PDB file of C-alpha atoms in Angstrom:
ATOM      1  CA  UNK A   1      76.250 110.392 143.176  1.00 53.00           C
ATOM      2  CA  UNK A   2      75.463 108.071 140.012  1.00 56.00           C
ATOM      3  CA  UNK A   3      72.260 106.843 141.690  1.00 54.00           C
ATOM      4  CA  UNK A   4      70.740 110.298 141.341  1.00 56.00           C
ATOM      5  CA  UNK A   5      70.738 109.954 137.710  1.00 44.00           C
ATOM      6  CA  UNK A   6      67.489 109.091 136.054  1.00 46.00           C
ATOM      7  CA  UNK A   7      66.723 105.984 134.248  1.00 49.00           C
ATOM      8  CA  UNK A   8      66.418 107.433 130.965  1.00 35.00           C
ATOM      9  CA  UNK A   9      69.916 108.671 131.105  1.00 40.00           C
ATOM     10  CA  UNK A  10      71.169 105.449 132.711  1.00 40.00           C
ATOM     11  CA  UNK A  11      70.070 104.008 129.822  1.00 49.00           C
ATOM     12  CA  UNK A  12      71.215 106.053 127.456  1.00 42.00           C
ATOM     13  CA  UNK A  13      74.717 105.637 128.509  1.00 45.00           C
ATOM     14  CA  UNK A  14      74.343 101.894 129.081  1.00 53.00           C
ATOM     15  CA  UNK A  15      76.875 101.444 125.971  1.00 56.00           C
ATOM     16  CA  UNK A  16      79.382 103.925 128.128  1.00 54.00           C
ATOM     17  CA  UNK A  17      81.958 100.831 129.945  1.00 74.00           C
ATOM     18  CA  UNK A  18      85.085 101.214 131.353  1.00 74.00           C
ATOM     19  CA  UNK A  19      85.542  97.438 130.135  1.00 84.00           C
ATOM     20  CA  UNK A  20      87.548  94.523 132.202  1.00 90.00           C
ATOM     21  CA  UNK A  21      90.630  95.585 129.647  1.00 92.00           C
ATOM     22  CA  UNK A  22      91.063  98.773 131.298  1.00 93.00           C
ATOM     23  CA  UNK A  23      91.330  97.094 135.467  1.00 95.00           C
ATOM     24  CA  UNK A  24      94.637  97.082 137.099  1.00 95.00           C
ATOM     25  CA  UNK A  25      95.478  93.642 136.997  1.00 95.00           C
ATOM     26  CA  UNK A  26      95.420  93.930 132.822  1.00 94.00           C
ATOM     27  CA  UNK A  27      98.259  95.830 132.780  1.00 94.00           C
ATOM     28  CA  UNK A  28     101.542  94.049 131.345  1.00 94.00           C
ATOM     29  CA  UNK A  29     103.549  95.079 134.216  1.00 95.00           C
ATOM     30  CA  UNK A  30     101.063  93.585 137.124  1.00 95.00           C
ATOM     31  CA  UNK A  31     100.654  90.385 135.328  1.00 90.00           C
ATOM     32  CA  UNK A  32      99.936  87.541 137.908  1.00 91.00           C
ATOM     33  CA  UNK A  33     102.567  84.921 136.991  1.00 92.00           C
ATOM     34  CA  UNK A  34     100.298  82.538 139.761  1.00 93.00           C
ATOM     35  CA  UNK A  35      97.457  82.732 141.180  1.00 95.00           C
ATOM     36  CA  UNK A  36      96.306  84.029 144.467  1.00 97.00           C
ATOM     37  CA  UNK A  37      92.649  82.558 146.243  1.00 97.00           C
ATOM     38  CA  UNK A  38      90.311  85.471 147.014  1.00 98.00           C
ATOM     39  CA  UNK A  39      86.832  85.099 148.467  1.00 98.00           C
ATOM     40  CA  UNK A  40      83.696  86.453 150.394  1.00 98.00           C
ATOM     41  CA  UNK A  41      81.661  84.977 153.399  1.00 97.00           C
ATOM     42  CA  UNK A  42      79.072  87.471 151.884  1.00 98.00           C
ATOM     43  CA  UNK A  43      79.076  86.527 148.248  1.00 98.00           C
ATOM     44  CA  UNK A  44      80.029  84.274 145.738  1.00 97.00           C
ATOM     45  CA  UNK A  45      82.333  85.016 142.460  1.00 97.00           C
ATOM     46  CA  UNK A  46      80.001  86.916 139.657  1.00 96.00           C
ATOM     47  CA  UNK A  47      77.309  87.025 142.152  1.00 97.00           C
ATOM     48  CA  UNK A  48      75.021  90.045 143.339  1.00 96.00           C
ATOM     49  CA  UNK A  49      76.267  91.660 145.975  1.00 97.00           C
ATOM     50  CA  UNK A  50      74.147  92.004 148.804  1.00 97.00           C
ATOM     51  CA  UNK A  51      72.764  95.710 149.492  1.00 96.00           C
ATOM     52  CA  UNK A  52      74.552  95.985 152.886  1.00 97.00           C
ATOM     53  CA  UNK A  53      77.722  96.763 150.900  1.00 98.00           C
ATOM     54  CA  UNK A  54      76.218  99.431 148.413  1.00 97.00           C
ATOM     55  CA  UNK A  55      75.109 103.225 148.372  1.00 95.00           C
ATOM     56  CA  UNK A  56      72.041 101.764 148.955  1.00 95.00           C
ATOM     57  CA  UNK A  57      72.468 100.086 152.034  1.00 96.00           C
ATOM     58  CA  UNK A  58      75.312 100.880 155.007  1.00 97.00           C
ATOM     59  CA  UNK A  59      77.998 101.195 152.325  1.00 97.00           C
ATOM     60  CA  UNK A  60      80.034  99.234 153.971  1.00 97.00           C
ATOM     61  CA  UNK A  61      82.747  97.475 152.955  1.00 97.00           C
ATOM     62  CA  UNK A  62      82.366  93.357 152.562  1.00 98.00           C
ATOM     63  CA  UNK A  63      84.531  90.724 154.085  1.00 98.00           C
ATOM     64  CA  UNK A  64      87.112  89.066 152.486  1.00 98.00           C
ATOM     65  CA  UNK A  65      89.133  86.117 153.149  1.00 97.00           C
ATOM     66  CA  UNK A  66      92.369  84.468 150.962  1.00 97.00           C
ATOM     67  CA  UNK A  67      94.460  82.123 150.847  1.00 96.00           C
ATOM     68  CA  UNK A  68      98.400  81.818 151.544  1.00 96.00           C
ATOM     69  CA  UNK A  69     100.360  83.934 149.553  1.00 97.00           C
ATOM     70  CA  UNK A  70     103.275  82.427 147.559  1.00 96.00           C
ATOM     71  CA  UNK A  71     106.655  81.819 149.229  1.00 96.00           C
ATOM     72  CA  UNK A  72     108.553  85.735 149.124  1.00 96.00           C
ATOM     73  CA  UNK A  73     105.713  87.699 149.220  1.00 97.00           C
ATOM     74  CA  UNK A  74     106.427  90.965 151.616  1.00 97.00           C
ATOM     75  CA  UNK A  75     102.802  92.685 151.436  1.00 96.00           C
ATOM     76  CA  UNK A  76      99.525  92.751 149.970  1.00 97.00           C
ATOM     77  CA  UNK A  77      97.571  95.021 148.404  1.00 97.00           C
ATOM     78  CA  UNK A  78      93.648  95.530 147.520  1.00 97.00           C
ATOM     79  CA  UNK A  79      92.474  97.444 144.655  1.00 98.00           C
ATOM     80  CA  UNK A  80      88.614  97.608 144.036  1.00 98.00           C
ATOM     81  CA  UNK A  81      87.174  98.717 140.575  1.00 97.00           C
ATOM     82  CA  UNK A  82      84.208  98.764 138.483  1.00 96.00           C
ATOM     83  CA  UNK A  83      84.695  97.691 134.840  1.00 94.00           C
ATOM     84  CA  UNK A  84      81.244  98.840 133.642  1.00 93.00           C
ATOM     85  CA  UNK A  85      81.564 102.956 135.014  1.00 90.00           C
ATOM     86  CA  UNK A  86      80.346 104.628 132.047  1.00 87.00           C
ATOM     87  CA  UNK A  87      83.751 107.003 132.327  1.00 86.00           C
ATOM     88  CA  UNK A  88      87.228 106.447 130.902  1.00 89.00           C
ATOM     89  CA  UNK A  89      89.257 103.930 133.248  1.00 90.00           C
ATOM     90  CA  UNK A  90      87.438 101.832 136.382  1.00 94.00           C
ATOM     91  CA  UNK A  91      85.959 103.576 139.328  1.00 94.00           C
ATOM     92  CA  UNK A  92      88.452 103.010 142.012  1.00 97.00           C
ATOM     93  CA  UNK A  93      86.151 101.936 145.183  1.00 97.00           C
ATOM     94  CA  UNK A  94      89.014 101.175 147.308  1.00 97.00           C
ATOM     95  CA  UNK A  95      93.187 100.839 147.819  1.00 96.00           C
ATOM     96  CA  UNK A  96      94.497  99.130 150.935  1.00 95.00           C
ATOM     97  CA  UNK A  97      98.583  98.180 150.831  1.00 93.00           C
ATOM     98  CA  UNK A  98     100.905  96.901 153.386  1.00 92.00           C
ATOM     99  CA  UNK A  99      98.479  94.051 154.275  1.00 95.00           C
ATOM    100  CA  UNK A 100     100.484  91.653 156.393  1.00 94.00           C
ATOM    101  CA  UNK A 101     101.396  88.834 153.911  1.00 91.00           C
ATOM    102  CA  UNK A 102      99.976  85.961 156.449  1.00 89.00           C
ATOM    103  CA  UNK A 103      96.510  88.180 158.032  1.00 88.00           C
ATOM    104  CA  UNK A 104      94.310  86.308 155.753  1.00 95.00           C
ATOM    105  CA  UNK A 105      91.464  88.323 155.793  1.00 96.00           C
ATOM    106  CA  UNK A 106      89.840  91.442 155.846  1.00 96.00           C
ATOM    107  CA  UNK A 107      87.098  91.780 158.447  1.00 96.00           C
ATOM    108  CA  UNK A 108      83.569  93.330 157.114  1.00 97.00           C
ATOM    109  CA  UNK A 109      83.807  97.672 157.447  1.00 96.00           C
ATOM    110  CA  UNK A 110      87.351  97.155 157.629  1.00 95.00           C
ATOM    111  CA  UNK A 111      88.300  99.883 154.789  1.00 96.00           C
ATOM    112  CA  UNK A 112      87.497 103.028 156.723  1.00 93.00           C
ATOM    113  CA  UNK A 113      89.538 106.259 156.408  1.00 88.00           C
ATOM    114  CA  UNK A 114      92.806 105.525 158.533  1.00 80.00           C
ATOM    115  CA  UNK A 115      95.094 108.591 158.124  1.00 71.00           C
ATOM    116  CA  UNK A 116      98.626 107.924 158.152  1.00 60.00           C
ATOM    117  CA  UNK A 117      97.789 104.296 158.977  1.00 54.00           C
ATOM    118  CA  UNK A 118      99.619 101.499 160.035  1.00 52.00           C
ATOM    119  CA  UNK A 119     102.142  99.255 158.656  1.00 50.00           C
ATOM    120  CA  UNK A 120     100.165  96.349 161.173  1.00 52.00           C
ATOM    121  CA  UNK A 121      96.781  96.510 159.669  1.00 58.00           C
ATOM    122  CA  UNK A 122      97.339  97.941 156.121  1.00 79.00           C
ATOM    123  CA  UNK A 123      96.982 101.355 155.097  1.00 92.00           C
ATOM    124  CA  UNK A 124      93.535 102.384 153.022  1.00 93.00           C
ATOM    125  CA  UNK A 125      94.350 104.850 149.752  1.00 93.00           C
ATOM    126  CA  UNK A 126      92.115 107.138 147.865  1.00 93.00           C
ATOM    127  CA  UNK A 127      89.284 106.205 145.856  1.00 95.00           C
ATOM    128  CA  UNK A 128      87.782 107.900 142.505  1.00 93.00           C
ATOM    129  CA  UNK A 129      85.830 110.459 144.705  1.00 92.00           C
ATOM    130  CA  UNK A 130      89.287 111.181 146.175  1.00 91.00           C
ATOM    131  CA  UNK A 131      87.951 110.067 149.505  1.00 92.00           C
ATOM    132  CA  UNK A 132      89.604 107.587 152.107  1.00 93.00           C
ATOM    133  CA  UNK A 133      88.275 104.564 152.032  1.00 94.00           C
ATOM    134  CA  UNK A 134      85.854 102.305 151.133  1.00 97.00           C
ATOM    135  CA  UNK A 135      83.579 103.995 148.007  1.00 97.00           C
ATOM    136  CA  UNK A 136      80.010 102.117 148.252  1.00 97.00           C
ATOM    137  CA  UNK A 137      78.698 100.645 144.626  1.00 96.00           C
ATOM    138  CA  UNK A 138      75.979 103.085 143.007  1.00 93.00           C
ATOM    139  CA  UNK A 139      75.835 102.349 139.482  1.00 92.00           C
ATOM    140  CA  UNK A 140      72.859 104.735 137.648  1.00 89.00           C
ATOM    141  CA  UNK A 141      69.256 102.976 136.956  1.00 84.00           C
ATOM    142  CA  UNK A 142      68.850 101.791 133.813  1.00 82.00           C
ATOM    143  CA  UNK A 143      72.710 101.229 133.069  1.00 84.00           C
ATOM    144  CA  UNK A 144      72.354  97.160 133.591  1.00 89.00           C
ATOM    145  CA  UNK A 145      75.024  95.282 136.264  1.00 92.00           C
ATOM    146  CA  UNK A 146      77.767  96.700 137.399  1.00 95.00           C
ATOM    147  CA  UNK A 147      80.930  94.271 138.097  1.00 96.00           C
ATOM    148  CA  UNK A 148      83.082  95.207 141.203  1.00 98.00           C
ATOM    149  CA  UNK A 149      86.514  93.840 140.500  1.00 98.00           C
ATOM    150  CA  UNK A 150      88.305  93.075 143.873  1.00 98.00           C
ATOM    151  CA  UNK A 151      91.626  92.387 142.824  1.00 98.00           C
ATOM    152  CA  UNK A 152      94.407  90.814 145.598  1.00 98.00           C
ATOM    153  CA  UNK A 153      98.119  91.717 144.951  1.00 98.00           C
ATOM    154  CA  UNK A 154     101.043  89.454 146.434  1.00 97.00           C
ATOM    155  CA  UNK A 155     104.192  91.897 146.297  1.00 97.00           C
ATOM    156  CA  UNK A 156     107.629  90.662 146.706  1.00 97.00           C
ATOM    157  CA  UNK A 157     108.846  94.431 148.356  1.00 96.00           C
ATOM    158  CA  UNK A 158     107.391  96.441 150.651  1.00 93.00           C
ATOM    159  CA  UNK A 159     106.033  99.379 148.104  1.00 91.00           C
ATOM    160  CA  UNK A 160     105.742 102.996 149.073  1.00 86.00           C
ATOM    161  CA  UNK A 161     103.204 104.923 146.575  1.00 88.00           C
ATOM    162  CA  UNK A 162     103.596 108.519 146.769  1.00 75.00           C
ATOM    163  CA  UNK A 163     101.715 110.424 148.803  1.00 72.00           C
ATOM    164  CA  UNK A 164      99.791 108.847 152.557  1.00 74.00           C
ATOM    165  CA  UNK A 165      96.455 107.741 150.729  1.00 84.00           C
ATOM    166  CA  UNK A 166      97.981 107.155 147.199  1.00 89.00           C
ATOM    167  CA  UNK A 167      94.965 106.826 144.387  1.00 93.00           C
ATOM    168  CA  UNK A 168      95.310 104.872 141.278  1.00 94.00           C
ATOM    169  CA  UNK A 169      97.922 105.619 139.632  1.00 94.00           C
ATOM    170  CA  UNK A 170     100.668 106.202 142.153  1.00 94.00           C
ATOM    171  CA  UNK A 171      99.604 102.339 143.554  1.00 95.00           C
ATOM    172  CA  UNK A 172      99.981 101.038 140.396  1.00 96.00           C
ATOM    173  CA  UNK A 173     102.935 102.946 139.363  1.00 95.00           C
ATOM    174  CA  UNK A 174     104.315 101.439 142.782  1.00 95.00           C
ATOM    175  CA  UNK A 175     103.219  97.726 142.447  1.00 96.00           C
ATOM    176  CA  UNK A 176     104.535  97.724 138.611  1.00 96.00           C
ATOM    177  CA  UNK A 177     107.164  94.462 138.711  1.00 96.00           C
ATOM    178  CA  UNK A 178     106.793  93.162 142.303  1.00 97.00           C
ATOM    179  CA  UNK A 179     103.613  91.112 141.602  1.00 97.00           C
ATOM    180  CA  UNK A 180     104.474  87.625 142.779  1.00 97.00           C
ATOM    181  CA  UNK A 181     100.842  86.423 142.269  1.00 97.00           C
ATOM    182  CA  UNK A 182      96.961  87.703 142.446  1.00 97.00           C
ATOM    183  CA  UNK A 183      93.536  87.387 143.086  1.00 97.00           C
ATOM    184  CA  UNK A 184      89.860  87.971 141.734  1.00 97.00           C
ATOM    185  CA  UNK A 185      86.986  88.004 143.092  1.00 98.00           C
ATOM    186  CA  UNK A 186      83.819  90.168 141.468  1.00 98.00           C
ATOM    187  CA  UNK A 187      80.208  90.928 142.862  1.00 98.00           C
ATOM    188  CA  UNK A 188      77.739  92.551 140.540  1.00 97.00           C
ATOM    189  CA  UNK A 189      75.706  95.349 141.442  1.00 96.00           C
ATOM    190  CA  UNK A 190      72.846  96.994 139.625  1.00 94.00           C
ATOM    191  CA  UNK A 191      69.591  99.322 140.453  1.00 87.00           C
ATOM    192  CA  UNK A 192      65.697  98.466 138.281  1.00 70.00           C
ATOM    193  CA  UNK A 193      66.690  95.091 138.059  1.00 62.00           C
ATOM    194  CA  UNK A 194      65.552  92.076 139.655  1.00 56.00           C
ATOM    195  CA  UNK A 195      68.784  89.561 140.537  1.00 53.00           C
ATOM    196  CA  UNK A 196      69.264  87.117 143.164  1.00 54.00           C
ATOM    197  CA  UNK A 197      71.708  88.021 146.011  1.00 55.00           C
ATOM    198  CA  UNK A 198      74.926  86.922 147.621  1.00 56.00           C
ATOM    199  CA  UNK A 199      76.249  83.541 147.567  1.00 55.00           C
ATOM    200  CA  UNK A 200      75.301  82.095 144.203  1.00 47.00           C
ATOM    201  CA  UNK A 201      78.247  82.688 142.389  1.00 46.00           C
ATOM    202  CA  UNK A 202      81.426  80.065 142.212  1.00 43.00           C
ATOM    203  CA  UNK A 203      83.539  80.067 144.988  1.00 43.00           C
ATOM    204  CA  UNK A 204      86.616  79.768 144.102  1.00 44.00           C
TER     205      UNK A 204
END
């Protein structure tokens, strides 16, 4: 939708961020007290992410790999945002909970609408378009990079958001004092502007 705005207007609202203080894992009551490794086979921390992944490309979603979540931990959770949407709070580009605590990984095209779901495989919530799934980056021309904030939750309960594709704010709302530990991992994304691609960030 946002790539169908013109430059001019891109531009325009270029001062118009959501801003890394409004992402979930700012809020007081998801505070990491450790940290959690998160990473991409497809790119590197604060690097461009490749177009595969974007409204421009497949829009599909990338792969992502971790680490071992702290001792107690009885789920995980995935929340996706961008902190430069020139609205409000983030763009939510995808929710997945119930991630096995040990499955390490999330395989490339993996958040797809899933229904119901399954308790197995994680279940995939809404994102700001209120679909199902994984929302591909499409920041407008003109409005500079775009960073997608994917942000790895180590729960100590098994959570159960409202609703069978919970958006936002009923994940959070659930999450709010189980957070054992988390991870970040951001890709950048913008249209107009020459950037190199994929793995030339830090890995972490």
């Amino acid at each position: 939708m946002l790539e169908h705005l013109p430059a001019w207007l891109g531009k325009a609202m270029s001062g118009w961020r959501a801003g890394v203080e409004s992402l979930a894992i700012t809020r007081a009551d998801l505070a990491p007290p450790a940290s959690l490794s998160l990473n991409s086979a497809a790119f590197g921390d604060m690097a461009r992410l490749p177009e595969r992944f974007t409204a421009d490309g497949e829009g599909v979603s990338p792969p992502l790999f971790w680490g071992d979540p702290p001792e107690g931990t009885a789920m995980l959770a995935l929340i996706v945002e961008d902190a430069d949407a020139p609205t409000p709070q983030p763009l939510v580009h995808a929710i997945v909970w119930n991630l096995p605590p040990h499955r390490g990984e999330l395989a490339e095209g993996a958040i797809v609408a899933d229904g119901p779901g399954s308790a197995d495989a994680g279940d995939v919530g809404r994102n700001s378009y209120l679909g199902e799934g994984w929302l591909p980056p499409d920041p407008p021309r003109g409005h500079g990079e775009h960073r997608y904030v994917f942000q790895l939750f180590a729960l100590d309960a098994r959570v159960d958001p409202a609703g069978e594709t919970p958006g936002r704010g009923a994940m959070l709302d659930a999450m709010a004092g189980h957070v054992l530990a988390a991870g970040v991992l951001t890709g950048t994304y913008s249209r107009d502007e020459e950037a190199p691609v994929g793995l030339v960030g830090a890995v972490a």
